[in-house]
């Protein structure tokens, strides 16, 4: 199995480029199922989550090809209707095929995802939304089977602004009969990107990016040729790296308008963050000031940046309270950071982080993607050598993270672990 080995203490300087967003690419790949034709997504990053969804699309009978020009999905014929347990358990985002399959073909059978490393994560709101649109939902043998002759537009009020739930319902509504209104919709830039793409395919979606999205269903959609939005979480991870390691890092592709909450916190913590052509530049100078953070749905502070920001606070000056409100169990990085000498205590939904002067390198591992990224960041400032194992978590959502950090001057490499 691969691991990442880091020799801490290097300053980071230079320019790094972010890839298109994993969490935009996944729903967009599912949206390709809506159109009888050959769709293209440009510059799709080589991530294992992307490969998992590609496998699922192939399992459904669509053609998938990776090339220099991007990722092609040929959904002219899609005979399959089922997302099997093996794929859904590897990646929950597999449930994104539900909306498109039911909308275009009237039937889908999807393994119900179980809990995962960061929380229970049910999909009840996806299903209630589809029911409101006239679908019949039956749960049997661990699978949900959803059928509808043709979905009908409906008014759907979400209990919580679920991201993939909003996306699933938006895709379903794109081919439904009449108007769907999703209230308390997720406002994430990836939702907006999906709406932009659906509209380019001939869909009629308004209001994405706000909490009320209106979709007028159409009879047919055409294939897409789309460049997904840059990955704000990858960008944020490099911004934190820059703030943590001193020096000056330019993150090309970082969109300031997608990173407001993080940038505000980085500035409060004493980092300089400035807009530059095509991106953001961060300058860290000495230990960060400790600041409190509370995660929330967009435009709040992203839960997907909570672990990485905690690595910065672990060596901050003072006391920081980091509160996680989106997922109930997303502090798996805490015991590992403590093994590196951090002083962090979890109390309910909050982590109390008492900044320490130095971390010391250790062998660590994480159980999810963003927690793994936090351990890599901690390794960059720790004394001595850190080895982060279970790199397959990182490879789900970061394209060549170690190469990109090495390009900034970090002493980091991928090794093979016995
Ligand atoms: N929820 C329900 N019922 C539902 C759906 C969600 O109770 O039907 C709850 C969840 O359990 C959670 C909260 O609502 O407590 C928000 O979850 P949401 O549905 O918004 O999360 P998601 O759509 O499953 C996406 C990202 C995650 C990211 C979250 C929150 C994708 C493919 N995944 O997940 O990304 O953390 O939104 O921003 O877009 C990651 O990239 O590392 C990652 C986990």
CSV table of C-alpha atoms and ligand atoms in Angstrom, one decimal:
chain,number,residue,atom,x,y,z
A,1,UNK,CA,0.0,0.0,0.0
A,2,UNK,CA,1.2,3.5,-0.7
A,3,UNK,CA,2.1,6.0,2.0
A,4,UNK,CA,3.2,9.6,2.0
A,5,UNK,CA,6.5,10.5,3.7
A,6,UNK,CA,7.2,14.1,4.7
A,7,UNK,CA,10.3,15.7,6.1
A,8,UNK,CA,8.9,18.7,8.0
A,9,UNK,CA,10.1,22.3,8.2
A,10,UNK,CA,10.4,23.4,4.5
A,11,UNK,CA,9.1,26.8,3.6
A,12,UNK,CA,6.7,26.7,0.6
A,13,UNK,CA,7.1,29.1,-2.3
A,14,UNK,CA,5.9,29.2,-5.8
A,15,UNK,CA,2.7,28.5,-7.8
A,16,UNK,CA,0.4,25.6,-7.7
A,17,UNK,CA,-2.6,24.9,-9.9
A,18,UNK,CA,-5.9,23.5,-8.7
A,19,UNK,CA,-7.9,20.9,-10.7
A,20,UNK,CA,-11.6,21.0,-11.5
A,21,UNK,CA,-13.6,20.1,-8.4
A,22,UNK,CA,-14.2,16.5,-7.5
A,23,UNK,CA,-17.6,17.4,-6.1
A,24,UNK,CA,-18.6,19.2,-9.3
A,25,UNK,CA,-17.3,16.4,-11.6
A,26,UNK,CA,-19.2,13.6,-9.9
A,27,UNK,CA,-22.7,15.1,-10.3
A,28,UNK,CA,-21.8,16.2,-13.8
A,29,UNK,CA,-20.8,12.7,-14.8
A,30,UNK,CA,-24.2,11.5,-13.5
A,31,UNK,CA,-25.9,14.3,-15.4
A,32,UNK,CA,-24.4,12.9,-18.6
A,33,UNK,CA,-26.9,10.0,-18.2
A,34,UNK,CA,-29.7,12.5,-18.9
A,35,UNK,CA,-28.7,13.0,-22.5
A,36,UNK,CA,-28.8,10.4,-25.3
A,37,UNK,CA,-25.4,11.2,-26.8
A,38,UNK,CA,-21.7,11.7,-26.1
A,39,UNK,CA,-20.9,14.2,-23.4
A,40,UNK,CA,-17.5,15.6,-22.6
A,41,UNK,CA,-16.2,17.0,-19.3
A,42,UNK,CA,-12.9,18.8,-19.7
A,43,UNK,CA,-9.8,18.5,-17.6
A,44,UNK,CA,-11.3,15.9,-15.3
A,45,UNK,CA,-8.8,15.1,-12.5
A,46,UNK,CA,-7.5,11.6,-12.1
A,47,UNK,CA,-9.1,10.7,-8.8
A,48,UNK,CA,-10.2,7.3,-7.6
A,49,UNK,CA,-13.7,8.7,-6.9
A,50,UNK,CA,-14.0,9.7,-10.6
A,51,UNK,CA,-12.8,6.2,-11.5
A,52,UNK,CA,-15.4,4.6,-9.2
A,53,UNK,CA,-18.2,6.6,-10.8
A,54,UNK,CA,-16.8,5.8,-14.3
A,55,UNK,CA,-17.1,2.1,-13.3
A,56,UNK,CA,-20.7,2.6,-12.2
A,57,UNK,CA,-21.6,4.4,-15.5
A,58,UNK,CA,-20.0,1.5,-17.4
A,59,UNK,CA,-21.9,-1.0,-15.2
A,60,UNK,CA,-25.1,0.8,-16.3
A,61,UNK,CA,-24.0,0.3,-19.9
A,62,UNK,CA,-22.8,3.8,-20.8
A,63,UNK,CA,-19.4,4.2,-22.6
A,64,UNK,CA,-16.7,6.0,-20.7
A,65,UNK,CA,-13.3,7.1,-22.1
A,66,UNK,CA,-10.5,9.1,-20.5
A,67,UNK,CA,-8.3,11.1,-22.8
A,68,UNK,CA,-6.2,14.2,-23.0
A,69,UNK,CA,-9.3,16.2,-23.9
A,70,UNK,CA,-11.1,15.1,-20.8
A,71,UNK,CA,-13.7,12.5,-19.9
A,72,UNK,CA,-16.3,11.3,-22.4
A,73,UNK,CA,-19.5,9.6,-21.4
A,74,UNK,CA,-21.6,8.1,-24.1
A,75,UNK,CA,-25.1,7.7,-22.8
A,76,UNK,CA,-26.8,7.0,-26.1
A,77,UNK,CA,-27.9,3.6,-24.8
A,78,UNK,CA,-28.0,2.9,-21.0
A,79,UNK,CA,-29.6,-0.5,-20.5
A,80,UNK,CA,-28.7,-0.9,-16.8
A,81,UNK,CA,-30.8,0.4,-13.9
A,82,UNK,CA,-28.9,-0.7,-10.9
A,83,UNK,CA,-26.1,0.9,-8.7
A,84,UNK,CA,-24.8,-2.2,-6.9
A,85,UNK,CA,-23.7,-2.4,-3.2
A,86,UNK,CA,-20.0,-2.9,-4.2
A,87,UNK,CA,-19.8,0.5,-5.8
A,88,UNK,CA,-22.1,2.5,-3.5
A,89,UNK,CA,-20.2,1.2,-0.4
A,90,UNK,CA,-16.9,2.4,-2.0
A,91,UNK,CA,-18.4,5.8,-2.8
A,92,UNK,CA,-21.7,7.3,-1.5
A,93,UNK,CA,-21.8,9.8,-4.3
A,94,UNK,CA,-22.9,6.8,-6.5
A,95,UNK,CA,-26.5,7.7,-5.4
A,96,UNK,CA,-26.2,10.6,-7.8
A,97,UNK,CA,-27.3,8.3,-10.6
A,98,UNK,CA,-30.7,7.9,-9.0
A,99,UNK,CA,-32.3,11.2,-10.2
A,100,UNK,CA,-31.0,10.9,-13.8
A,101,UNK,CA,-32.0,7.2,-14.2
A,102,UNK,CA,-35.6,7.7,-12.9
A,103,UNK,CA,-36.0,10.9,-14.9
A,104,UNK,CA,-34.9,9.4,-18.2
A,105,UNK,CA,-35.9,5.8,-17.9
A,106,UNK,CA,-38.5,5.7,-15.2
A,107,UNK,CA,-36.7,3.3,-12.9
A,108,UNK,CA,-33.6,2.9,-10.8
A,109,UNK,CA,-32.4,0.5,-8.2
A,110,UNK,CA,-29.7,1.8,-5.9
A,111,UNK,CA,-28.0,0.2,-2.9
A,112,UNK,CA,-28.8,2.2,0.2
A,113,UNK,CA,-25.5,3.7,1.5
A,114,UNK,CA,-24.7,2.7,5.0
A,115,UNK,CA,-23.1,5.1,7.6
A,116,UNK,CA,-19.6,6.2,6.8
A,117,UNK,CA,-16.4,7.4,8.6
A,118,UNK,CA,-17.8,10.9,9.1
A,119,UNK,CA,-21.4,10.3,10.0
A,120,UNK,CA,-24.7,8.5,9.4
A,121,UNK,CA,-25.4,10.3,6.1
A,122,UNK,CA,-28.9,9.1,5.2
A,123,UNK,CA,-30.5,9.9,1.8
A,124,UNK,CA,-34.1,10.3,3.0
A,125,UNK,CA,-34.4,13.8,1.5
A,126,UNK,CA,-33.4,12.6,-1.9
A,127,UNK,CA,-36.1,9.9,-1.7
A,128,UNK,CA,-38.8,12.2,-0.2
A,129,UNK,CA,-38.1,14.7,-3.0
A,130,UNK,CA,-38.6,12.0,-5.7
A,131,UNK,CA,-41.8,10.8,-4.0
A,132,UNK,CA,-43.1,14.4,-4.0
A,133,UNK,CA,-42.5,14.2,-7.8
A,134,UNK,CA,-44.7,11.2,-8.1
A,135,UNK,CA,-42.2,8.4,-7.8
A,136,UNK,CA,-42.8,5.2,-6.0
A,137,UNK,CA,-40.0,4.3,-3.6
A,138,UNK,CA,-39.6,0.8,-2.2
A,139,UNK,CA,-36.9,-0.3,0.2
A,140,UNK,CA,-36.0,-4.0,0.0
A,141,UNK,CA,-32.9,-6.1,0.6
A,142,UNK,CA,-30.8,-3.0,1.3
A,143,UNK,CA,-31.7,-1.4,-2.0
A,144,UNK,CA,-34.1,1.4,-2.9
A,145,UNK,CA,-36.1,0.9,-6.0
A,146,UNK,CA,-37.6,4.1,-7.4
A,147,UNK,CA,-40.1,4.0,-10.3
A,148,UNK,CA,-42.2,6.6,-12.1
A,149,UNK,CA,-43.8,6.6,-15.5
A,150,UNK,CA,-42.9,10.3,-15.8
A,151,UNK,CA,-41.8,12.5,-12.9
A,152,UNK,CA,-44.0,15.5,-12.2
A,153,UNK,CA,-42.9,18.9,-11.1
A,154,UNK,CA,-43.4,19.6,-7.3
A,155,UNK,CA,-42.7,22.0,-4.5
A,156,UNK,CA,-40.0,20.4,-2.3
A,157,UNK,CA,-38.9,21.9,1.0
A,158,UNK,CA,-35.6,20.3,2.2
A,159,UNK,CA,-35.2,19.8,5.9
A,160,UNK,CA,-31.5,20.6,5.4
A,161,UNK,CA,-29.7,22.0,2.4
A,162,UNK,CA,-28.2,18.7,1.3
A,163,UNK,CA,-25.7,19.1,-1.5
A,164,UNK,CA,-26.1,15.8,-3.4
A,165,UNK,CA,-29.8,15.7,-2.5
A,166,UNK,CA,-30.3,19.1,-4.2
A,167,UNK,CA,-28.3,17.9,-7.2
A,168,UNK,CA,-30.2,14.6,-7.5
A,169,UNK,CA,-33.5,16.4,-7.4
A,170,UNK,CA,-32.4,19.1,-9.8
A,171,UNK,CA,-31.3,16.4,-12.4
A,172,UNK,CA,-34.6,14.6,-11.9
A,173,UNK,CA,-36.6,17.7,-12.3
A,174,UNK,CA,-34.8,18.7,-15.5
A,175,UNK,CA,-36.8,16.0,-17.4
A,176,UNK,CA,-39.9,16.1,-15.3
A,177,UNK,CA,-43.3,17.3,-16.5
A,178,UNK,CA,-43.9,20.9,-15.3
A,179,UNK,CA,-42.2,23.1,-12.7
A,180,UNK,CA,-40.2,21.9,-9.7
A,181,UNK,CA,-39.3,24.3,-6.9
A,182,UNK,CA,-36.6,23.2,-4.4
A,183,UNK,CA,-36.6,25.3,-1.3
A,184,UNK,CA,-33.8,25.4,1.3
A,185,UNK,CA,-31.6,24.2,-1.5
A,186,UNK,CA,-27.9,23.8,-1.1
A,187,UNK,CA,-26.1,26.9,-2.4
A,188,UNK,CA,-22.6,25.4,-3.1
A,189,UNK,CA,-20.7,26.5,-6.2
A,190,UNK,CA,-20.9,22.9,-7.4
A,191,UNK,CA,-24.7,23.0,-7.4
A,192,UNK,CA,-24.5,26.2,-9.4
A,193,UNK,CA,-22.1,24.6,-11.9
A,194,UNK,CA,-24.4,21.7,-12.4
A,195,UNK,CA,-27.3,24.1,-13.1
A,196,UNK,CA,-25.1,26.0,-15.6
A,197,UNK,CA,-24.3,22.7,-17.4
A,198,UNK,CA,-28.0,21.5,-17.4
A,199,UNK,CA,-29.0,24.8,-19.0
A,200,UNK,CA,-26.3,24.4,-21.7
A,201,UNK,CA,-27.8,20.9,-22.3
A,202,UNK,CA,-31.1,22.6,-23.0
A,203,UNK,CA,-32.5,22.5,-19.4
A,204,UNK,CA,-34.4,25.3,-17.7
A,205,UNK,CA,-33.0,25.9,-14.3
A,206,UNK,CA,-33.1,29.2,-12.4
A,207,UNK,CA,-31.9,30.4,-9.0
A,208,UNK,CA,-29.0,27.9,-8.4
A,209,UNK,CA,-26.6,29.5,-6.0
A,210,UNK,CA,-29.6,30.8,-4.0
A,211,UNK,CA,-31.7,28.7,-1.6
A,212,UNK,CA,-34.7,28.5,-4.0
A,213,UNK,CA,-34.1,26.7,-7.3
A,214,UNK,CA,-36.8,26.5,-10.0
A,215,UNK,CA,-36.6,24.0,-12.7
A,216,UNK,CA,-39.0,23.8,-15.7
A,217,UNK,CA,-38.8,20.2,-17.0
A,218,UNK,CA,-38.1,19.7,-20.7
A,219,UNK,CA,-38.8,16.7,-23.0
A,220,UNK,CA,-35.2,16.0,-23.9
A,221,UNK,CA,-31.6,17.2,-23.1
A,222,UNK,CA,-28.6,17.2,-25.3
A,223,UNK,CA,-25.0,16.1,-24.4
A,224,UNK,CA,-22.7,18.5,-22.5
A,225,UNK,CA,-19.3,19.9,-23.3
A,226,UNK,CA,-18.3,21.4,-20.0
A,227,UNK,CA,-15.3,22.6,-17.9
A,228,UNK,CA,-16.2,22.1,-14.2
A,229,UNK,CA,-15.5,24.8,-11.6
A,230,UNK,CA,-12.1,24.7,-9.9
A,231,UNK,CA,-11.8,22.7,-6.7
A,232,UNK,CA,-12.3,25.2,-3.8
A,233,UNK,CA,-11.4,22.6,-1.2
A,234,UNK,CA,-8.1,21.7,-3.0
A,235,UNK,CA,-7.4,25.4,-3.3
A,236,UNK,CA,-8.2,25.9,0.4
A,237,UNK,CA,-5.9,23.1,1.3
A,238,UNK,CA,-3.0,24.8,-0.5
A,239,UNK,CA,-3.9,28.2,1.1
A,240,UNK,CA,-3.7,26.6,4.6
A,241,UNK,CA,-0.4,24.9,3.6
A,242,UNK,CA,1.0,28.3,2.6
A,243,UNK,CA,-0.2,29.9,5.8
A,244,UNK,CA,1.2,27.1,7.9
A,245,UNK,CA,4.7,26.8,6.3
A,246,UNK,CA,5.6,30.5,5.8
A,247,UNK,CA,6.8,31.6,2.5
A,248,UNK,CA,4.6,32.7,-0.4
A,249,UNK,CA,2.3,30.5,-2.3
A,250,UNK,CA,0.2,31.4,-5.4
A,251,UNK,CA,-2.8,29.1,-5.9
A,252,UNK,CA,-3.8,29.4,-9.5
A,253,UNK,CA,-7.5,28.7,-10.1
A,254,UNK,CA,-8.5,29.5,-6.5
A,255,UNK,CA,-11.7,31.6,-6.8
A,256,UNK,CA,-11.9,34.2,-4.1
A,257,UNK,CA,-15.7,34.3,-4.4
A,258,UNK,CA,-15.9,30.6,-3.5
A,259,UNK,CA,-13.6,30.9,-0.6
A,260,UNK,CA,-14.9,33.9,1.4
A,261,UNK,CA,-15.4,32.1,4.7
A,262,UNK,CA,-12.0,30.4,4.7
A,263,UNK,CA,-10.1,33.5,3.5
A,264,UNK,CA,-11.7,35.5,6.3
A,265,UNK,CA,-10.5,33.0,8.9
A,266,UNK,CA,-7.0,32.8,7.4
A,267,UNK,CA,-6.8,36.6,7.6
A,268,UNK,CA,-8.0,36.7,11.2
A,269,UNK,CA,-5.3,34.1,11.9
A,270,UNK,CA,-2.7,36.5,10.6
A,271,UNK,CA,-2.0,35.2,7.1
A,272,UNK,CA,-2.0,37.6,4.2
A,273,UNK,CA,-4.3,36.5,1.4
A,274,UNK,CA,-4.4,38.6,-1.8
A,275,UNK,CA,-6.1,38.2,-5.1
A,276,UNK,CA,-3.8,37.8,-8.0
A,277,UNK,CA,-4.4,37.2,-11.7
A,278,UNK,CA,-6.3,33.8,-11.9
A,279,UNK,CA,-6.0,33.0,-8.2
A,280,UNK,CA,-5.1,33.9,-4.7
A,281,UNK,CA,-1.7,34.4,-3.0
A,282,UNK,CA,-1.1,33.5,0.6
A,283,UNK,CA,1.8,34.6,2.8
A,284,UNK,CA,2.3,33.1,6.2
A,285,UNK,CA,4.5,34.7,8.7
A,286,UNK,CA,5.3,32.9,12.0
A,287,UNK,CA,2.7,31.1,14.1
A,288,UNK,CA,-0.9,31.7,13.3
A,289,UNK,CA,-3.2,33.4,15.8
A,290,UNK,CA,-5.8,31.0,17.2
A,291,UNK,CA,-9.4,31.7,15.9
A,292,UNK,CA,-12.7,29.9,16.4
A,293,UNK,CA,-14.4,28.2,13.5
A,294,UNK,CA,-17.9,26.9,13.0
A,295,UNK,CA,-18.7,24.8,9.9
A,296,UNK,CA,-21.9,25.3,8.0
A,297,UNK,CA,-23.5,24.8,4.6
A,298,UNK,CA,-22.2,27.2,1.9
A,299,UNK,CA,-21.5,30.1,2.2
A,300,UNK,CA,-20.5,29.1,5.7
A,301,UNK,CA,-17.1,27.6,6.6
A,302,UNK,CA,-16.8,24.3,4.7
A,303,UNK,CA,-16.8,21.1,6.7
A,304,UNK,CA,-14.5,19.8,4.0
A,305,UNK,CA,-11.9,22.3,5.3
A,306,UNK,CA,-12.4,21.7,9.0
A,307,UNK,CA,-9.6,19.1,9.4
A,308,UNK,CA,-7.0,21.1,7.4
A,309,UNK,CA,-7.8,24.3,9.4
A,310,UNK,CA,-7.4,22.4,12.6
A,311,UNK,CA,-3.8,21.5,11.5
A,312,UNK,CA,-3.1,25.2,11.3
A,313,UNK,CA,-4.7,25.9,14.7
A,314,UNK,CA,-2.8,23.0,16.3
A,315,UNK,CA,0.3,25.1,16.1
A,316,UNK,CA,-1.5,28.4,16.6
A,317,UNK,CA,-0.9,31.0,19.4
A,318,UNK,CA,-3.7,30.5,21.9
A,319,UNK,CA,-7.0,28.5,22.1
A,320,UNK,CA,-9.3,27.7,19.2
A,321,UNK,CA,-12.7,26.2,19.3
A,322,UNK,CA,-13.7,24.4,16.1
A,323,UNK,CA,-17.3,23.4,15.9
A,324,UNK,CA,-18.6,20.9,13.4
A,325,UNK,CA,-22.3,21.3,12.6
A,326,UNK,CA,-22.6,19.4,9.3
A,327,UNK,CA,-21.5,15.9,10.2
A,328,UNK,CA,-21.7,14.3,13.6
A,329,UNK,CA,-18.5,12.3,13.6
A,330,UNK,CA,-15.9,14.3,11.7
A,331,UNK,CA,-13.0,14.5,14.2
A,332,UNK,CA,-11.2,11.3,13.4
A,333,UNK,CA,-8.0,13.3,12.7
A,334,UNK,CA,-7.9,14.5,16.3
A,335,UNK,CA,-6.3,11.5,18.0
A,336,UNK,CA,-3.7,11.3,15.1
A,337,UNK,CA,-2.9,15.0,15.4
A,338,UNK,CA,-2.5,14.4,19.2
A,339,UNK,CA,0.0,11.6,18.4
A,340,UNK,CA,2.1,14.3,16.7
A,341,UNK,CA,2.1,16.4,19.9
A,342,UNK,CA,-1.0,18.5,19.3
A,343,UNK,CA,-3.2,19.4,22.3
A,344,UNK,CA,-6.8,18.9,21.1
A,345,UNK,CA,-9.8,17.7,23.1
A,346,UNK,CA,-13.2,16.8,21.6
A,347,UNK,CA,-16.2,18.0,23.6
A,348,UNK,CA,-19.4,17.0,21.8
A,349,UNK,CA,-19.6,18.7,18.5
A,350,UNK,CA,-16.5,20.9,19.2
A,351,UNK,CA,-12.8,20.4,19.3
A,352,UNK,CA,-10.9,22.6,21.7
A,353,UNK,CA,-7.4,23.2,20.2
A,354,UNK,CA,-4.7,24.5,22.5
A,355,UNK,CA,-1.9,25.6,20.1
A,356,UNK,CA,1.5,24.1,20.7
A,357,UNK,CA,4.9,25.4,19.7
A,358,UNK,CA,5.8,22.4,17.7
A,359,UNK,CA,4.5,19.1,16.4
A,360,UNK,CA,6.8,16.1,16.0
A,361,UNK,CA,6.7,13.7,13.1
A,362,UNK,CA,5.1,10.3,13.6
A,363,UNK,CA,3.5,7.5,11.7
A,364,UNK,CA,-0.2,8.3,11.4
A,365,UNK,CA,-3.2,7.3,9.4
A,366,UNK,CA,-6.6,8.6,8.7
A,367,UNK,CA,-10.0,7.2,7.9
A,368,UNK,CA,-11.3,9.8,5.5
A,369,UNK,CA,-10.1,12.1,2.7
A,370,UNK,CA,-10.0,15.5,4.4
A,371,UNK,CA,-8.6,14.0,7.7
A,372,UNK,CA,-5.7,12.5,5.6
A,373,UNK,CA,-5.0,16.0,4.1
A,374,UNK,CA,-4.9,17.5,7.6
A,375,UNK,CA,-2.2,14.9,8.6
A,376,UNK,CA,-0.1,15.8,5.5
A,377,UNK,CA,-0.4,19.5,6.4
A,378,UNK,CA,0.7,18.7,10.0
A,379,UNK,CA,3.6,16.7,8.6
A,380,UNK,CA,4.8,19.7,6.7
A,381,UNK,CA,5.5,21.7,9.9
A,382,UNK,CA,6.4,18.8,12.2
A,383,UNK,CA,9.9,18.2,13.3
A,384,UNK,CA,11.4,15.1,11.6
A,385,UNK,CA,9.6,12.6,9.5
A,386,UNK,CA,5.9,11.9,9.2
A,387,UNK,CA,4.5,8.9,7.4
A,388,UNK,CA,0.8,9.1,6.5
A,389,UNK,CA,-0.5,5.7,5.5
A,390,UNK,CA,-3.7,4.7,3.8
A,391,UNK,CA,-3.1,7.1,1.0
A,392,UNK,CA,-6.0,5.7,-1.0
A,393,UNK,CA,-8.2,8.2,1.0
A,394,UNK,CA,-6.1,11.1,-0.3
A,395,UNK,CA,-6.3,9.7,-3.9
A,396,UNK,CA,-10.1,9.8,-3.8
A,397,UNK,CA,-10.1,13.6,-3.9
A,398,UNK,CA,-6.6,15.1,-4.5
A,399,UNK,CA,-4.8,14.8,-7.8
A,400,UNK,CA,-1.1,14.2,-7.2
A,401,UNK,CA,-1.1,16.1,-3.9
A,402,UNK,CA,2.4,15.1,-3.0
A,403,UNK,CA,3.7,16.2,-6.4
A,404,UNK,CA,2.0,19.5,-6.2
A,405,UNK,CA,3.3,20.2,-2.7
A,406,UNK,CA,6.9,19.1,-3.7
A,407,UNK,CA,6.6,21.6,-6.6
A,408,UNK,CA,6.3,24.3,-3.9
A,409,UNK,CA,9.4,23.1,-2.1
A,410,UNK,CA,7.9,20.6,0.4
A,411,UNK,CA,10.1,17.5,1.1
A,412,UNK,CA,7.4,15.0,0.4
A,413,UNK,CA,7.2,11.8,-1.5
A,414,UNK,CA,5.1,8.7,-2.1
A,415,UNK,CA,6.6,5.5,-0.8
A,416,UNK,CA,5.5,1.9,-0.9
A,417,UNK,CA,4.7,0.5,2.6
A,418,UNK,CA,4.9,-3.1,3.4
B,1,LIG,N1,-28.6,14.5,5.3
B,1,LIG,C1,-29.7,13.9,5.7
B,1,LIG,N2,-30.6,13.4,4.8
B,1,LIG,C2,-30.3,13.4,3.5
B,1,LIG,C3,-29.2,14.0,3.0
B,1,LIG,C4,-28.3,14.6,4.0
B,1,LIG,O1,-29.9,13.9,6.9
B,1,LIG,O2,-31.2,12.9,2.7
B,1,LIG,C5,-27.6,15.1,6.3
B,1,LIG,C6,-26.3,14.4,6.3
B,1,LIG,O3,-26.2,13.3,7.1
B,1,LIG,C7,-25.4,15.6,6.8
B,1,LIG,C8,-26.0,16.8,6.2
B,1,LIG,O4,-27.3,16.4,5.8
B,1,LIG,O5,-25.4,15.6,8.2
B,1,LIG,C9,-25.4,17.4,5.0
B,1,LIG,O6,-25.0,16.4,4.1
B,1,LIG,P1,-25.1,16.6,2.5
B,1,LIG,O7,-26.2,15.7,1.9
B,1,LIG,O8,-25.1,18.0,2.1
B,1,LIG,O9,-23.7,15.9,2.1
B,1,LIG,P2,-23.4,15.1,0.8
B,1,LIG,O10,-24.2,15.7,-0.3
B,1,LIG,O11,-23.5,13.6,1.0
B,1,LIG,C10,-21.5,16.6,-0.1
B,1,LIG,C11,-20.0,16.4,-0.5
B,1,LIG,C12,-19.2,16.1,0.8
B,1,LIG,C13,-19.4,17.3,1.7
B,1,LIG,C14,-20.9,17.6,2.0
B,1,LIG,C15,-21.1,18.8,2.8
B,1,LIG,C16,-20.2,15.5,-2.7
B,1,LIG,C17,-20.0,14.3,-3.6
B,1,LIG,N3,-19.9,15.3,-1.4
B,1,LIG,O12,-21.9,15.4,0.5
B,1,LIG,O13,-17.9,16.0,0.4
B,1,LIG,O14,-18.7,17.1,2.9
B,1,LIG,O15,-21.6,17.7,0.8
B,1,LIG,O16,-20.6,19.9,2.2
B,1,LIG,O17,-20.5,16.6,-3.2
B,1,LIG,C18,-15.6,15.4,0.6
B,1,LIG,O18,-15.4,15.9,-0.5
B,1,LIG,O19,-14.6,15.1,1.4
B,1,LIG,C19,-17.0,15.2,1.1
B,1,LIG,C20,-17.3,14.4,2.1
